[in-house]
Amino acid sequence: MPTSPPKPKILVIDDDDDLRYSLKRVFSGKHYTVVEADSGEEGLKVAEAEKPDVILLDNRMKGMSGIEALQHLRGINPNSMIILMTAYGTTQTTIEAMKFGAFDYIMKPFDLKKILSITEAALAASDDLVRASQDVKGEGISQEDVDGGIIGSSAAMQDVFKMIGQVAASEATVMITGESGTGKELIARSIFQNSLRSNKPYIAVNCAAIPENLIESELFGHEKGSFTGASNQRIGKFELCDGGTIFLDEIGDMALTTQTKILRALQEGEIQRVGSSVTIKVNVRMLAATNKPLEEMVGEKTFREDLYYRLNVVRIQLPPLRKRMEDVPLLVDFASSGFRKTGKLILTPFLLR
Ligand SMILES: Nc1ncnc2c1ncn2[C@@H]1O[C@H](COP(=O)(O)OP(=O)(O)OP(=O)(O)O)[C@@H](O)[C@H]1O
Ligand SMILES: [Mg+2]
């Protein structure tokens, strides 16, 4: 008699009995085997005994939280695909979930079709998944000191948070693009805070705000007497930032000659102070942002193509608020809570567009 393939096994960890019951009904009806646990602690035991293919994990539970359970579960059964479910969507939870190796993140309430399709995607991915996230230990970062302060519960912003979680711990250069006021600076800071370099320096440089003749000295430093006004030696941002992260904001405004030097710093990890022929080794992770159309600039040869490819290793494109109107109430809330605290209503650009 032919044997049918084994049914995929799902573990549902949630303290909400009703939700466990509905998930069990849906998945059992679709040829899945379902096992359950009503707490994180219990979930770890069941995961060890049952070796589920997919784990649907609630975040807010009495006792161990989903994020905590997630970290243990990855050790107990690295091959299980974990989907975090939570009613309390915060930026940081999404970032943490992805960083600790969750396959995906779903916000409650969700419709059952959605959770079925995510689960199917998780099963499909489990066959050929390369677990880059296994290198991520999440050392040195505690939940309290990392709050990106980025607001957004729209699907588009959730995708951005997922990307932050996925790239933060790598050494990849990230290019953040989006219209003015979409929060590019906040994203850069959040990547840094969630990275393995979070206890090293972070320096943000606004390339548009520094006059062209001073930017190289600002970035790479200079020797005494190297140009009129250089009365002392100066250490540049790249040297100061050694071991850390440098955020080149408004990179689209950088002159071509400076771009060449940035390229060298990226490719060779080398810089020279202005007026010096000595090469200095630097180890700096670069993040960059711009609201300029870089691709067009490459076409017009006002932005170096080779630098573009070096910087654009990971691209985070921020959606403008008009494409994620769901976030408006949250942002209004955020602005008015600032008003209650300070008596000042600060109208940041995102509220005006
Ligand atoms: N999603 C968000 N949550 C909270 N604050 C936000 C969000 N998006 C933007 N802001 C706030 O709006 C303001 C403008 O954002 P920011 O300066 O980062 O924009 P930008 O993308 O760098 O724009 P530009 O291209 O003009 O430099 C800041 O005060 C920032 O904190
Ligand atoms: Mg900016």
Short mmCIF file of C-alpha atoms and ligand atoms in Angstrom, two decimals:
data_model
loop_
_atom_site.label_atom_id
_atom_site.label_comp_id
_atom_site.label_asym_id
_atom_site.label_seq_id
_atom_site.Cartn_x
_atom_site.Cartn_y
_atom_site.Cartn_z
CA MET A 1 0.00 0.00 0.00
CA PRO A 2 1.47 3.42 -0.89
CA THR A 3 2.25 5.52 2.14
CA SER A 4 1.05 9.11 2.05
CA PRO A 5 3.65 11.80 2.75
CA PRO A 6 3.85 12.83 6.40
CA LYS A 7 1.54 15.69 7.32
CA PRO A 8 3.31 18.92 8.18
CA LYS A 9 3.14 19.58 11.90
CA ILE A 10 2.12 22.97 13.32
CA LEU A 11 2.63 24.04 16.91
CA VAL A 12 0.35 26.82 18.11
CA ILE A 13 1.66 28.65 21.20
CA ASP A 14 -0.92 31.12 22.50
CA ASP A 15 -2.63 31.74 25.83
CA ASP A 16 -5.89 32.58 24.06
CA ASP A 17 -7.94 29.35 24.09
CA ASP A 18 -10.35 30.56 21.41
CA LEU A 19 -7.61 31.45 18.99
CA ARG A 20 -5.87 28.09 19.51
CA TYR A 21 -9.19 26.40 18.89
CA SER A 22 -9.86 28.23 15.60
CA LEU A 23 -6.33 27.73 14.34
CA LYS A 24 -6.53 24.04 15.19
CA ARG A 25 -9.78 23.70 13.25
CA VAL A 26 -8.47 25.49 10.20
CA PHE A 27 -5.16 23.65 10.00
CA SER A 28 -6.56 20.20 10.81
CA GLY A 29 -9.03 20.70 7.97
CA LYS A 30 -6.08 21.34 5.63
CA HIS A 31 -4.13 18.16 6.33
CA TYR A 32 -1.86 19.53 8.94
CA THR A 33 -1.22 17.94 12.31
CA VAL A 34 -1.72 20.51 15.06
CA VAL A 35 -0.20 20.48 18.53
CA GLU A 36 -0.74 23.22 21.10
CA ALA A 37 0.71 24.97 24.11
CA ASP A 38 -0.86 27.71 26.21
CA SER A 39 2.36 29.41 27.35
CA GLY A 40 5.89 30.03 26.17
CA GLU A 41 7.32 27.66 28.79
CA GLU A 42 4.98 24.85 27.75
CA GLY A 43 5.69 25.66 24.09
CA LEU A 44 9.40 24.95 24.54
CA LYS A 45 8.63 21.48 25.93
CA VAL A 46 6.17 20.65 23.17
CA ALA A 47 8.57 21.92 20.51
CA GLU A 48 11.31 19.67 21.84
CA ALA A 49 9.07 16.61 21.94
CA GLU A 50 7.16 17.17 18.72
CA LYS A 51 9.66 18.85 16.39
CA PRO A 52 7.05 20.90 14.55
CA ASP A 53 7.67 22.19 11.03
CA VAL A 54 6.03 25.51 11.75
CA ILE A 55 5.42 27.31 15.04
CA LEU A 56 2.75 29.99 15.36
CA LEU A 57 3.86 31.97 18.37
CA ASP A 58 1.95 34.63 20.29
CA ASN A 59 4.05 37.48 21.65
CA ARG A 60 2.17 38.85 24.68
CA MET A 61 1.63 35.95 27.07
CA LYS A 62 1.73 35.55 30.81
CA GLY A 63 5.23 34.49 31.81
CA MET A 64 7.66 34.10 28.94
CA SER A 65 7.01 36.45 26.02
CA GLY A 66 6.95 35.26 22.44
CA ILE A 67 10.21 37.07 21.67
CA GLU A 68 11.91 35.28 24.57
CA ALA A 69 10.42 31.95 23.57
CA LEU A 70 11.57 32.60 20.00
CA GLN A 71 15.19 32.79 21.07
CA HIS A 72 14.97 29.48 22.98
CA LEU A 73 13.01 27.80 20.22
CA ARG A 74 15.70 28.63 17.67
CA GLY A 75 18.14 26.69 19.85
CA ILE A 76 15.81 23.76 20.53
CA ASN A 77 14.72 23.24 16.99
CA PRO A 78 16.58 25.34 14.44
CA ASN A 79 14.63 23.84 11.57
CA SER A 80 11.21 24.98 12.72
CA MET A 81 9.89 28.02 10.90
CA ILE A 82 8.51 30.48 13.41
CA ILE A 83 5.77 33.00 12.76
CA LEU A 84 5.20 35.56 15.50
CA MET A 85 1.62 36.70 16.06
CA THR A 86 0.79 39.71 18.12
CA ALA A 87 -1.89 42.25 18.79
CA TYR A 88 0.66 44.70 20.06
CA GLY A 89 2.54 45.62 16.95
CA THR A 90 5.48 47.78 17.76
CA THR A 91 8.35 48.58 15.54
CA GLN A 92 10.77 46.97 17.86
CA THR A 93 8.89 43.69 18.13
CA THR A 94 8.98 43.25 14.37
CA ILE A 95 12.64 44.10 14.17
CA GLU A 96 13.49 41.78 17.07
CA ALA A 97 11.38 38.97 15.66
CA MET A 98 13.19 39.04 12.34
CA LYS A 99 16.56 39.47 14.01
CA PHE A 100 16.07 36.42 16.15
CA GLY A 101 15.24 34.41 13.08
CA ALA A 102 11.46 34.43 12.82
CA PHE A 103 10.25 33.57 9.36
CA ASP A 104 7.55 36.19 9.46
CA TYR A 105 5.41 38.34 11.63
CA ILE A 106 1.65 38.72 11.58
CA MET A 107 -0.45 41.27 13.39
CA LYS A 108 -3.65 40.28 15.15
CA PRO A 109 -6.43 40.28 14.24
CA PHE A 110 -5.62 38.44 11.02
CA ASP A 111 -7.85 36.51 8.75
CA LEU A 112 -7.36 32.80 8.66
CA LYS A 113 -6.57 32.77 4.94
CA LYS A 114 -3.62 35.02 5.59
CA ILE A 115 -2.15 32.80 8.29
CA LEU A 116 -2.63 29.77 6.06
CA SER A 117 -0.77 31.40 3.20
CA ILE A 118 2.09 32.56 5.45
CA THR A 119 2.34 29.04 6.88
CA GLU A 120 2.48 27.55 3.40
CA ALA A 121 5.19 30.01 2.43
CA ALA A 122 7.11 29.06 5.58
CA LEU A 123 6.93 25.38 4.72
CA ALA A 124 8.08 26.01 1.16
CA ALA A 125 10.98 28.13 2.36
CA SER A 126 12.08 25.64 5.01
CA ASP A 127 13.40 23.30 2.33
CA ASP A 128 15.98 25.65 0.93
CA LEU A 129 16.44 28.21 3.60
CA VAL A 130 19.92 29.49 4.26
CA ARG A 131 19.85 30.58 7.82
CA ALA A 132 21.97 33.67 7.79
CA SER A 133 20.26 34.64 11.00
CA GLN A 134 22.01 31.85 12.88
CA ASP A 135 25.04 34.10 13.19
CA VAL A 136 22.95 36.63 14.98
CA LYS A 137 23.41 36.44 18.69
CA GLY A 138 21.75 39.74 19.43
CA GLU A 139 24.46 40.53 21.96
CA GLY A 140 24.64 43.87 23.63
CA ILE A 141 21.16 45.01 22.79
CA SER A 142 18.40 45.15 25.32
CA GLN A 143 14.79 45.80 24.56
CA GLU A 144 14.75 49.00 26.63
CA ASP A 145 17.58 50.86 25.04
CA VAL A 146 16.47 50.08 21.55
CA ASP A 147 13.39 51.86 20.55
CA GLY A 148 13.66 53.11 17.05
CA GLY A 149 10.78 55.48 17.70
CA ILE A 150 9.60 54.80 14.18
CA ILE A 151 5.88 54.82 13.86
CA GLY A 152 3.88 52.73 11.45
CA SER A 153 1.62 49.72 11.52
CA SER A 154 0.87 49.72 7.79
CA ALA A 155 1.96 46.68 5.82
CA ALA A 156 4.48 48.85 3.97
CA MET A 157 6.14 49.98 7.21
CA GLN A 158 6.04 46.46 8.66
CA ASP A 159 8.04 45.37 5.61
CA VAL A 160 10.54 48.13 6.34
CA PHE A 161 10.89 46.93 9.96
CA LYS A 162 11.42 43.39 8.76
CA MET A 163 14.19 44.54 6.45
CA ILE A 164 15.84 46.44 9.29
CA GLY A 165 15.79 43.26 11.37
CA GLN A 166 17.21 41.23 8.52
CA VAL A 167 20.07 43.55 7.54
CA ALA A 168 20.98 45.12 10.85
CA ALA A 169 23.26 42.36 12.04
CA SER A 170 25.02 41.93 8.72
CA GLU A 171 27.83 44.19 7.64
CA ALA A 172 25.96 45.11 4.49
CA THR A 173 25.93 48.65 3.22
CA VAL A 174 22.38 49.94 3.13
CA MET A 175 20.93 52.63 0.87
CA ILE A 176 17.83 54.27 2.28
CA THR A 177 15.73 56.20 -0.20
CA GLY A 178 12.39 57.94 -0.07
CA GLU A 179 10.85 61.35 -0.33
CA SER A 180 11.72 64.13 2.07
CA GLY A 181 10.25 63.59 5.53
CA THR A 182 9.77 59.83 5.27
CA GLY A 183 12.11 59.23 8.21
CA LYS A 184 15.32 58.05 6.55
CA GLU A 185 17.42 59.19 9.48
CA LEU A 186 15.33 57.19 11.93
CA ILE A 187 15.79 54.07 9.82
CA ALA A 188 19.56 54.51 9.69
CA ARG A 189 19.74 54.94 13.44
CA SER A 190 17.60 51.90 14.00
CA ILE A 191 19.83 49.75 11.77
CA PHE A 192 22.80 50.90 13.82
CA GLN A 193 21.06 50.29 17.16
CA ASN A 194 20.13 46.78 16.14
CA SER A 195 23.53 45.93 14.73
CA LEU A 196 26.47 44.12 16.27
CA ARG A 197 28.25 47.49 16.20
CA SER A 198 25.68 49.10 18.49
CA ASN A 199 28.26 49.64 21.24
CA LYS A 200 30.66 51.34 18.81
CA PRO A 201 30.49 54.89 17.46
CA TYR A 202 27.71 56.07 15.18
CA ILE A 203 28.32 59.25 13.24
CA ALA A 204 25.77 60.86 10.96
CA VAL A 205 27.09 63.29 8.38
CA ASN A 206 24.76 65.51 6.42
CA CYS A 207 26.61 65.77 3.13
CA ALA A 208 24.34 68.56 1.88
CA ALA A 209 24.97 70.79 4.88
CA ILE A 210 28.77 70.93 4.60
CA PRO A 211 30.32 73.15 1.91
CA GLU A 212 32.05 71.21 -0.84
CA ASN A 213 35.52 72.51 0.00
CA LEU A 214 35.23 71.37 3.62
CA ILE A 215 33.56 68.01 3.32
CA GLU A 216 36.71 66.02 2.63
CA SER A 217 38.41 67.48 5.64
CA GLU A 218 35.30 66.76 7.69
CA LEU A 219 35.18 63.13 6.55
CA PHE A 220 38.86 62.25 6.27
CA GLY A 221 40.61 64.88 8.38
CA HIS A 222 43.55 67.07 7.35
CA GLU A 223 47.15 67.82 8.21
CA LYS A 224 48.22 71.15 9.63
CA GLY A 225 48.79 73.69 6.85
CA SER A 226 47.24 71.52 4.13
CA PHE A 227 45.03 74.41 3.02
CA THR A 228 44.39 78.02 4.02
CA GLY A 229 42.77 77.95 7.42
CA ALA A 230 44.05 74.49 8.34
CA SER A 231 45.97 75.75 11.33
CA ASN A 232 45.84 72.45 13.19
CA GLN A 233 45.75 68.83 12.36
CA ARG A 234 42.24 67.43 12.31
CA ILE A 235 40.95 63.87 12.68
CA GLY A 236 38.09 63.14 10.32
CA LYS A 237 34.81 61.36 10.94
CA PHE A 238 35.98 58.12 9.33
CA GLU A 239 38.89 57.80 11.73
CA LEU A 240 36.75 58.78 14.70
CA CYS A 241 34.20 56.22 13.69
CA ASP A 242 36.63 53.31 13.37
CA GLY A 243 34.88 50.05 14.27
CA GLY A 244 31.51 51.77 14.06
CA THR A 245 28.89 52.95 11.63
CA ILE A 246 28.86 56.08 9.52
CA PHE A 247 25.63 57.41 8.08
CA LEU A 248 26.12 59.51 4.96
CA ASP A 249 22.91 61.44 4.77
CA GLU A 250 21.98 63.27 1.54
CA ILE A 251 24.65 61.33 -0.35
CA GLY A 252 23.06 62.47 -3.62
CA ASP A 253 24.46 65.94 -2.88
CA MET A 254 28.06 64.78 -2.66
CA ALA A 255 30.59 66.10 -5.17
CA LEU A 256 32.15 63.60 -7.59
CA THR A 257 35.66 64.02 -6.18
CA THR A 258 34.45 63.16 -2.69
CA GLN A 259 32.47 60.23 -4.09
CA THR A 260 35.74 58.78 -5.39
CA LYS A 261 37.23 58.88 -1.91
CA ILE A 262 34.17 57.32 -0.35
CA LEU A 263 34.44 54.53 -2.89
CA ARG A 264 38.00 53.88 -1.85
CA ALA A 265 37.03 53.81 1.81
CA LEU A 266 34.32 51.28 0.98
CA GLN A 267 36.38 49.10 -1.33
CA GLU A 268 39.76 49.15 0.33
CA GLY A 269 38.89 50.27 3.83
CA GLU A 270 41.47 53.03 3.36
CA ILE A 271 41.48 56.80 3.70
CA GLN A 272 44.00 59.63 3.56
CA ARG A 273 43.84 62.87 5.46
CA VAL A 274 43.77 65.94 3.24
CA GLY A 275 47.37 67.02 2.67
CA SER A 276 48.83 63.68 3.69
CA SER A 277 50.12 60.78 1.63
CA VAL A 278 49.84 58.33 4.50
CA THR A 279 47.17 55.68 4.08
CA ILE A 280 45.07 54.92 7.14
CA LYS A 281 43.08 51.71 7.52
CA VAL A 282 39.53 52.16 8.76
CA ASN A 283 36.82 49.64 9.50
CA VAL A 284 33.52 51.42 9.10
CA ARG A 285 30.09 50.19 8.12
CA MET A 286 28.38 52.64 5.80
CA LEU A 287 24.72 53.54 5.62
CA ALA A 288 23.56 56.17 3.16
CA ALA A 289 20.38 58.03 2.39
CA THR A 290 19.05 60.42 -0.19
CA ASN A 291 15.83 61.81 -1.56
CA LYS A 292 17.48 62.33 -4.96
CA PRO A 293 16.82 60.02 -7.91
CA LEU A 294 20.19 58.25 -7.81
CA GLU A 295 19.53 56.03 -10.79
CA GLU A 296 18.89 59.10 -12.96
CA MET A 297 21.97 60.76 -11.56
CA VAL A 298 24.03 57.71 -12.54
CA GLY A 299 22.60 58.06 -16.07
CA GLU A 300 23.56 61.74 -16.11
CA LYS A 301 26.98 60.92 -14.66
CA THR A 302 26.54 63.16 -11.64
CA PHE A 303 26.70 60.11 -9.37
CA ARG A 304 29.41 57.47 -9.81
CA GLU A 305 27.98 54.22 -11.05
CA ASP A 306 30.53 52.08 -9.20
CA LEU A 307 29.79 53.87 -5.92
CA TYR A 308 26.09 53.48 -6.55
CA TYR A 309 26.46 49.68 -6.79
CA ARG A 310 28.69 49.54 -3.75
CA LEU A 311 26.24 51.48 -1.62
CA ASN A 312 23.06 49.96 -2.96
CA VAL A 313 23.79 46.46 -1.64
CA VAL A 314 20.58 46.53 0.36
CA ARG A 315 17.94 49.05 -0.60
CA ILE A 316 15.29 50.28 1.79
CA GLN A 317 12.75 52.37 -0.07
CA LEU A 318 10.50 54.25 2.33
CA PRO A 319 6.90 54.70 1.27
CA PRO A 320 5.45 58.22 1.51
CA LEU A 321 2.65 58.69 4.00
CA ARG A 322 0.06 59.18 1.27
CA LYS A 323 0.63 55.53 0.31
CA ARG A 324 0.04 54.32 3.86
CA MET A 325 -2.86 56.33 5.16
CA GLU A 326 -3.45 53.68 7.87
CA ASP A 327 -0.51 55.23 9.73
CA VAL A 328 -2.05 58.70 9.94
CA PRO A 329 -4.00 58.18 13.21
CA LEU A 330 -0.90 56.75 14.91
CA LEU A 331 1.22 59.68 13.81
CA VAL A 332 -1.40 62.21 14.90
CA ASP A 333 -1.52 60.46 18.25
CA PHE A 334 2.24 60.59 18.49
CA ALA A 335 2.38 64.31 17.66
CA SER A 336 -0.38 65.19 20.11
CA SER A 337 1.17 63.15 22.94
CA GLY A 338 4.24 65.33 22.42
CA PHE A 339 1.89 68.29 22.65
CA ARG A 340 0.45 67.08 25.96
CA LYS A 341 3.94 66.66 27.40
CA THR A 342 5.52 69.87 26.16
CA GLY A 343 2.62 72.17 25.31
CA LYS A 344 4.16 72.52 21.85
CA LEU A 345 2.66 70.98 18.80
CA ILE A 346 5.54 70.07 16.58
CA LEU A 347 4.35 69.64 13.05
CA THR A 348 6.97 67.45 11.51
CA PRO A 349 6.97 67.24 7.72
CA PHE A 350 5.26 63.84 7.65
CA LEU A 351 2.11 65.38 9.07
CA LEU A 352 1.96 67.96 6.37
CA ARG A 353 2.08 65.76 3.33
N1 LIG B 1 7.46 56.80 10.67
C1 LIG B 1 7.83 57.81 11.47
N2 LIG B 1 7.66 57.72 12.80
C2 LIG B 1 8.02 58.74 13.62
N3 LIG B 1 8.56 59.88 13.20
C3 LIG B 1 8.76 60.03 11.88
C4 LIG B 1 8.40 59.01 10.95
N4 LIG B 1 8.73 59.44 9.71
C5 LIG B 1 9.24 60.66 9.86
N5 LIG B 1 9.28 61.03 11.16
C6 LIG B 1 9.76 62.32 11.70
O1 LIG B 1 9.59 63.28 10.68
C7 LIG B 1 10.71 64.15 10.62
C8 LIG B 1 11.34 64.11 9.27
O2 LIG B 1 12.02 62.89 9.12
P1 LIG B 1 13.49 62.80 8.57
O3 LIG B 1 14.23 64.05 8.79
O4 LIG B 1 14.12 61.53 9.04
O5 LIG B 1 13.13 62.68 7.04
P2 LIG B 1 14.10 62.34 5.86
O6 LIG B 1 13.54 61.12 5.21
O7 LIG B 1 15.49 62.28 6.34
O8 LIG B 1 13.85 63.56 4.89
P3 LIG B 1 14.93 64.38 4.00
O9 LIG B 1 15.06 63.61 2.71
O10 LIG B 1 14.25 65.71 3.81
O11 LIG B 1 16.18 64.46 4.76
C9 LIG B 1 11.64 63.76 11.74
O12 LIG B 1 11.36 64.55 12.86
C10 LIG B 1 11.27 62.32 12.01
O13 LIG B 1 11.55 62.00 13.33
MG MG B 2 17.09 63.44 6.16
#
